């Protein structure tokens, strides 16, 4: 049963992107070689940022860094919280003029899907992202198990980077949970 949170459909599905790419990755391979998350993030950032600076690396550096930071958060979360070998991570990047859609889909466990949905519900209900951030940090000081899980990645993307985030919960053919996270990044101002 599909459930959607946040700005999942911020860009209409019928809108044709100017550029796009898709990758399929193995979560077990990414967790074994974490530096590959950074390499993939930098590749995506280079792919998009070169369209704005006509090859001038210095001029495109702030945009490159912003895209790479956002994408690395998404890809690392997918790798950490996937069902390991049997659930590939699908990555789609779509560039619409001044909006970039970064989409990461992965299969996960029912327990993680439930925790993540509770987290999204709290984030969506909160009118003050700074207060929610402090509440999560304080809970980590009191609970050793909570300290092991960051739980602030998407919150920081929204709070500090102005990223629009949408999440869809669904099931694969075997009835196991899948999560698709979309992050929409405005490319103006870099």
PDB file of C-alpha atoms in Angstrom:
ATOM      1  CA  UNK A   1       0.000   0.000   0.000  1.00  0.00           C
ATOM      2  CA  UNK A   2       1.588   3.259  -1.180  1.00  0.00           C
ATOM      3  CA  UNK A   3       2.042   6.179   1.235  1.00  0.00           C
ATOM      4  CA  UNK A   4       3.572   9.525   0.284  1.00  0.00           C
ATOM      5  CA  UNK A   5       5.089  12.228   2.502  1.00  0.00           C
ATOM      6  CA  UNK A   6       6.339  15.722   1.794  1.00  0.00           C
ATOM      7  CA  UNK A   7       6.996  17.202  -1.633  1.00  0.00           C
ATOM      8  CA  UNK A   8       7.250  13.913  -3.535  1.00  0.00           C
ATOM      9  CA  UNK A   9       5.417  15.286  -6.605  1.00  0.00           C
ATOM     10  CA  UNK A  10       7.011  18.753  -6.514  1.00  0.00           C
ATOM     11  CA  UNK A  11       7.854  18.429 -10.222  1.00  0.00           C
ATOM     12  CA  UNK A  12       4.969  17.052 -12.312  1.00  0.00           C
ATOM     13  CA  UNK A  13       5.671  13.571 -13.704  1.00  0.00           C
ATOM     14  CA  UNK A  14       4.759  14.704 -17.241  1.00  0.00           C
ATOM     15  CA  UNK A  15       7.466  17.405 -17.301  1.00  0.00           C
ATOM     16  CA  UNK A  16      10.344  16.359 -19.565  1.00  0.00           C
ATOM     17  CA  UNK A  17      13.805  16.893 -18.039  1.00  0.00           C
ATOM     18  CA  UNK A  18      16.606  18.652 -19.899  1.00  0.00           C
ATOM     19  CA  UNK A  19      19.025  15.939 -18.834  1.00  0.00           C
ATOM     20  CA  UNK A  20      18.792  12.713 -16.881  1.00  0.00           C
ATOM     21  CA  UNK A  21      20.779   9.691 -15.841  1.00  0.00           C
ATOM     22  CA  UNK A  22      20.078   6.469 -13.993  1.00  0.00           C
ATOM     23  CA  UNK A  23      22.303   4.093 -12.035  1.00  0.00           C
ATOM     24  CA  UNK A  24      21.749   0.786 -10.289  1.00  0.00           C
ATOM     25  CA  UNK A  25      24.018   0.139  -7.317  1.00  0.00           C
ATOM     26  CA  UNK A  26      24.621  -2.654  -4.843  1.00  0.00           C
ATOM     27  CA  UNK A  27      24.158  -1.646  -1.193  1.00  0.00           C
ATOM     28  CA  UNK A  28      26.586  -4.287   0.066  1.00  0.00           C
ATOM     29  CA  UNK A  29      29.262  -3.014  -2.318  1.00  0.00           C
ATOM     30  CA  UNK A  30      28.716   0.587  -1.196  1.00  0.00           C
ATOM     31  CA  UNK A  31      28.909  -0.284   2.511  1.00  0.00           C
ATOM     32  CA  UNK A  32      32.100  -2.259   1.879  1.00  0.00           C
ATOM     33  CA  UNK A  33      33.640   0.708   0.029  1.00  0.00           C
ATOM     34  CA  UNK A  34      32.128   3.895   1.500  1.00  0.00           C
ATOM     35  CA  UNK A  35      34.368   6.155  -0.591  1.00  0.00           C
ATOM     36  CA  UNK A  36      32.374   5.066  -3.647  1.00  0.00           C
ATOM     37  CA  UNK A  37      29.371   6.980  -2.276  1.00  0.00           C
ATOM     38  CA  UNK A  38      31.495  10.124  -2.487  1.00  0.00           C
ATOM     39  CA  UNK A  39      32.732   9.271  -5.974  1.00  0.00           C
ATOM     40  CA  UNK A  40      29.186   8.758  -7.248  1.00  0.00           C
ATOM     41  CA  UNK A  41      28.036  11.968  -5.547  1.00  0.00           C
ATOM     42  CA  UNK A  42      30.905  13.912  -7.103  1.00  0.00           C
ATOM     43  CA  UNK A  43      30.136  12.407 -10.523  1.00  0.00           C
ATOM     44  CA  UNK A  44      26.483  13.512 -10.309  1.00  0.00           C
ATOM     45  CA  UNK A  45      27.548  16.968  -9.090  1.00  0.00           C
ATOM     46  CA  UNK A  46      30.002  17.329 -11.989  1.00  0.00           C
ATOM     47  CA  UNK A  47      27.399  16.133 -14.467  1.00  0.00           C
ATOM     48  CA  UNK A  48      24.966  18.861 -13.421  1.00  0.00           C
ATOM     49  CA  UNK A  49      27.268  21.740 -12.423  1.00  0.00           C
ATOM     50  CA  UNK A  50      29.139  21.798 -15.750  1.00  0.00           C
ATOM     51  CA  UNK A  51      25.918  22.950 -17.438  1.00  0.00           C
ATOM     52  CA  UNK A  52      26.111  26.193 -15.429  1.00  0.00           C
ATOM     53  CA  UNK A  53      29.729  27.233 -15.558  1.00  0.00           C
ATOM     54  CA  UNK A  54      30.786  26.247 -19.085  1.00  0.00           C
ATOM     55  CA  UNK A  55      33.822  24.347 -17.835  1.00  0.00           C
ATOM     56  CA  UNK A  56      34.964  26.970 -15.293  1.00  0.00           C
ATOM     57  CA  UNK A  57      35.604  24.771 -12.227  1.00  0.00           C
ATOM     58  CA  UNK A  58      36.077  27.697  -9.881  1.00  0.00           C
ATOM     59  CA  UNK A  59      32.739  29.245 -10.838  1.00  0.00           C
ATOM     60  CA  UNK A  60      30.887  25.926 -10.502  1.00  0.00           C
ATOM     61  CA  UNK A  61      32.507  24.931  -7.167  1.00  0.00           C
ATOM     62  CA  UNK A  62      29.680  26.107  -4.831  1.00  0.00           C
ATOM     63  CA  UNK A  63      27.019  24.362  -6.925  1.00  0.00           C
ATOM     64  CA  UNK A  64      29.168  21.231  -7.209  1.00  0.00           C
ATOM     65  CA  UNK A  65      29.615  21.101  -3.419  1.00  0.00           C
ATOM     66  CA  UNK A  66      25.904  21.625  -2.726  1.00  0.00           C
ATOM     67  CA  UNK A  67      24.796  18.879  -5.122  1.00  0.00           C
ATOM     68  CA  UNK A  68      27.455  16.435  -3.948  1.00  0.00           C
ATOM     69  CA  UNK A  69      26.556  16.999  -0.280  1.00  0.00           C
ATOM     70  CA  UNK A  70      22.849  16.376  -0.823  1.00  0.00           C
ATOM     71  CA  UNK A  71      23.347  13.352  -3.044  1.00  0.00           C
ATOM     72  CA  UNK A  72      25.904  11.765  -0.722  1.00  0.00           C
ATOM     73  CA  UNK A  73      23.430  11.950   2.177  1.00  0.00           C
ATOM     74  CA  UNK A  74      20.777  10.194   0.074  1.00  0.00           C
ATOM     75  CA  UNK A  75      23.044   7.455  -1.292  1.00  0.00           C
ATOM     76  CA  UNK A  76      24.638   6.668   2.081  1.00  0.00           C
ATOM     77  CA  UNK A  77      21.229   6.359   3.739  1.00  0.00           C
ATOM     78  CA  UNK A  78      20.038   4.004   1.006  1.00  0.00           C
ATOM     79  CA  UNK A  79      23.152   1.862   1.411  1.00  0.00           C
ATOM     80  CA  UNK A  80      22.873   1.726   5.219  1.00  0.00           C
ATOM     81  CA  UNK A  81      19.181   0.907   5.343  1.00  0.00           C
ATOM     82  CA  UNK A  82      18.746  -1.466   2.383  1.00  0.00           C
ATOM     83  CA  UNK A  83      18.103  -5.164   2.477  1.00  0.00           C
ATOM     84  CA  UNK A  84      21.655  -6.006   1.563  1.00  0.00           C
ATOM     85  CA  UNK A  85      22.363  -8.193  -1.457  1.00  0.00           C
ATOM     86  CA  UNK A  86      18.917  -8.836  -2.881  1.00  0.00           C
ATOM     87  CA  UNK A  87      17.751  -5.206  -3.042  1.00  0.00           C
ATOM     88  CA  UNK A  88      19.643  -2.984  -5.480  1.00  0.00           C
ATOM     89  CA  UNK A  89      19.598   0.777  -5.088  1.00  0.00           C
ATOM     90  CA  UNK A  90      18.115   2.632  -8.057  1.00  0.00           C
ATOM     91  CA  UNK A  91      19.294   6.185  -8.582  1.00  0.00           C
ATOM     92  CA  UNK A  92      17.689   8.650 -10.960  1.00  0.00           C
ATOM     93  CA  UNK A  93      18.836  12.211 -11.537  1.00  0.00           C
ATOM     94  CA  UNK A  94      16.649  14.583 -13.534  1.00  0.00           C
ATOM     95  CA  UNK A  95      17.651  18.125 -14.347  1.00  0.00           C
ATOM     96  CA  UNK A  96      14.801  20.577 -15.060  1.00  0.00           C
ATOM     97  CA  UNK A  97      16.193  24.013 -15.914  1.00  0.00           C
ATOM     98  CA  UNK A  98      16.778  25.406 -12.381  1.00  0.00           C
ATOM     99  CA  UNK A  99      15.517  22.380 -10.413  1.00  0.00           C
ATOM    100  CA  UNK A 100      17.430  19.159  -9.843  1.00  0.00           C
ATOM    101  CA  UNK A 101      15.556  16.030  -8.755  1.00  0.00           C
ATOM    102  CA  UNK A 102      17.692  13.420  -7.027  1.00  0.00           C
ATOM    103  CA  UNK A 103      15.776  10.171  -6.534  1.00  0.00           C
ATOM    104  CA  UNK A 104      17.029   7.144  -4.640  1.00  0.00           C
ATOM    105  CA  UNK A 105      14.969   3.952  -4.299  1.00  0.00           C
ATOM    106  CA  UNK A 106      15.864   0.962  -2.168  1.00  0.00           C
ATOM    107  CA  UNK A 107      14.303  -2.096  -0.596  1.00  0.00           C
ATOM    108  CA  UNK A 108      14.427  -2.129   3.180  1.00  0.00           C
ATOM    109  CA  UNK A 109      13.200  -4.005   6.226  1.00  0.00           C
ATOM    110  CA  UNK A 110       9.728  -3.578   7.708  1.00  0.00           C
ATOM    111  CA  UNK A 111      11.257  -2.388  11.004  1.00  0.00           C
ATOM    112  CA  UNK A 112      13.284   0.355   9.339  1.00  0.00           C
ATOM    113  CA  UNK A 113      10.360   1.425   7.121  1.00  0.00           C
ATOM    114  CA  UNK A 114       8.211   1.856  10.239  1.00  0.00           C
ATOM    115  CA  UNK A 115      10.899   3.878  12.085  1.00  0.00           C
ATOM    116  CA  UNK A 116      11.503   6.050   9.029  1.00  0.00           C
ATOM    117  CA  UNK A 117       7.792   6.692   8.552  1.00  0.00           C
ATOM    118  CA  UNK A 118       7.484   7.761  12.209  1.00  0.00           C
ATOM    119  CA  UNK A 119      10.453  10.109  11.721  1.00  0.00           C
ATOM    120  CA  UNK A 120       8.866  11.643   8.604  1.00  0.00           C
ATOM    121  CA  UNK A 121       5.547  12.088  10.397  1.00  0.00           C
ATOM    122  CA  UNK A 122       7.334  13.983  13.201  1.00  0.00           C
ATOM    123  CA  UNK A 123       9.268  16.106  10.697  1.00  0.00           C
ATOM    124  CA  UNK A 124       6.115  16.908   8.725  1.00  0.00           C
ATOM    125  CA  UNK A 125       4.181  17.820  11.893  1.00  0.00           C
ATOM    126  CA  UNK A 126       6.931  20.062  13.209  1.00  0.00           C
ATOM    127  CA  UNK A 127       6.540  23.728  12.447  1.00  0.00           C
ATOM    128  CA  UNK A 128      10.031  24.414  13.763  1.00  0.00           C
ATOM    129  CA  UNK A 129      12.804  22.354  12.189  1.00  0.00           C
ATOM    130  CA  UNK A 130      15.427  23.880  14.502  1.00  0.00           C
ATOM    131  CA  UNK A 131      13.467  22.760  17.582  1.00  0.00           C
ATOM    132  CA  UNK A 132      13.018  19.259  16.145  1.00  0.00           C
ATOM    133  CA  UNK A 133      16.761  19.107  15.430  1.00  0.00           C
ATOM    134  CA  UNK A 134      17.549  19.993  19.052  1.00  0.00           C
ATOM    135  CA  UNK A 135      15.001  17.461  20.339  1.00  0.00           C
ATOM    136  CA  UNK A 136      16.609  14.672  18.287  1.00  0.00           C
ATOM    137  CA  UNK A 137      20.098  15.629  19.491  1.00  0.00           C
ATOM    138  CA  UNK A 138      18.933  15.670  23.116  1.00  0.00           C
ATOM    139  CA  UNK A 139      17.309  12.227  22.750  1.00  0.00           C
ATOM    140  CA  UNK A 140      20.649  10.853  21.554  1.00  0.00           C
ATOM    141  CA  UNK A 141      22.298  11.984  24.765  1.00  0.00           C
ATOM    142  CA  UNK A 142      19.722  10.075  26.804  1.00  0.00           C
ATOM    143  CA  UNK A 143      19.406   6.898  24.728  1.00  0.00           C
ATOM    144  CA  UNK A 144      22.450   4.858  23.669  1.00  0.00           C
ATOM    145  CA  UNK A 145      20.495   3.013  20.941  1.00  0.00           C
ATOM    146  CA  UNK A 146      19.270   6.297  19.447  1.00  0.00           C
ATOM    147  CA  UNK A 147      22.829   7.616  19.480  1.00  0.00           C
ATOM    148  CA  UNK A 148      23.823   4.845  17.070  1.00  0.00           C
ATOM    149  CA  UNK A 149      21.373   6.164  14.461  1.00  0.00           C
ATOM    150  CA  UNK A 150      21.898   9.697  13.223  1.00  0.00           C
ATOM    151  CA  UNK A 151      18.299  10.436  12.298  1.00  0.00           C
ATOM    152  CA  UNK A 152      19.060  13.982  11.240  1.00  0.00           C
ATOM    153  CA  UNK A 153      20.227  13.698   7.626  1.00  0.00           C
ATOM    154  CA  UNK A 154      17.013  14.624   5.815  1.00  0.00           C
ATOM    155  CA  UNK A 155      16.194  17.149   8.513  1.00  0.00           C
ATOM    156  CA  UNK A 156      19.538  18.905   7.968  1.00  0.00           C
ATOM    157  CA  UNK A 157      18.997  18.879   4.182  1.00  0.00           C
ATOM    158  CA  UNK A 158      15.678  20.656   4.693  1.00  0.00           C
ATOM    159  CA  UNK A 159      16.784  22.924   7.524  1.00  0.00           C
ATOM    160  CA  UNK A 160      20.247  24.008   6.356  1.00  0.00           C
ATOM    161  CA  UNK A 161      20.161  23.495   2.590  1.00  0.00           C
ATOM    162  CA  UNK A 162      16.553  24.383   1.735  1.00  0.00           C
ATOM    163  CA  UNK A 163      15.971  21.053   0.004  1.00  0.00           C
ATOM    164  CA  UNK A 164      12.409  19.945  -0.693  1.00  0.00           C
ATOM    165  CA  UNK A 165      12.084  16.288   0.279  1.00  0.00           C
ATOM    166  CA  UNK A 166       9.416  13.759  -0.599  1.00  0.00           C
ATOM    167  CA  UNK A 167       9.237  10.076   0.313  1.00  0.00           C
ATOM    168  CA  UNK A 168       7.102   7.242  -1.050  1.00  0.00           C
ATOM    169  CA  UNK A 169       6.649   3.965   0.810  1.00  0.00           C
ATOM    170  CA  UNK A 170       5.558   1.028  -1.332  1.00  0.00           C
ATOM    171  CA  UNK A 171       6.122  -2.722  -1.707  1.00  0.00           C
ATOM    172  CA  UNK A 172       8.018  -4.820  -4.232  1.00  0.00           C
ATOM    173  CA  UNK A 173       6.569  -7.874  -6.015  1.00  0.00           C
ATOM    174  CA  UNK A 174       7.207 -10.051  -2.926  1.00  0.00           C
ATOM    175  CA  UNK A 175       5.405  -7.620  -0.615  1.00  0.00           C
ATOM    176  CA  UNK A 176       8.614  -6.303   0.985  1.00  0.00           C
ATOM    177  CA  UNK A 177       8.911  -2.573   1.745  1.00  0.00           C
ATOM    178  CA  UNK A 178      10.549  -0.167  -0.682  1.00  0.00           C
ATOM    179  CA  UNK A 179      11.362   3.468  -0.057  1.00  0.00           C
ATOM    180  CA  UNK A 180      11.841   6.145  -2.703  1.00  0.00           C
ATOM    181  CA  UNK A 181      13.312   9.447  -1.537  1.00  0.00           C
ATOM    182  CA  UNK A 182      13.211  12.469  -3.808  1.00  0.00           C
ATOM    183  CA  UNK A 183      15.201  15.589  -3.056  1.00  0.00           C
ATOM    184  CA  UNK A 184      14.522  18.722  -5.106  1.00  0.00           C
ATOM    185  CA  UNK A 185      17.358  21.187  -5.170  1.00  0.00           C
ATOM    186  CA  UNK A 186      17.016  24.696  -6.595  1.00  0.00           C
ATOM    187  CA  UNK A 187      20.077  25.491  -8.677  1.00  0.00           C
ATOM    188  CA  UNK A 188      19.769  29.277  -8.505  1.00  0.00           C
ATOM    189  CA  UNK A 189      22.054  31.394  -6.393  1.00  0.00           C
ATOM    190  CA  UNK A 190      25.246  29.387  -6.828  1.00  0.00           C
TER     191      UNK A 190
END
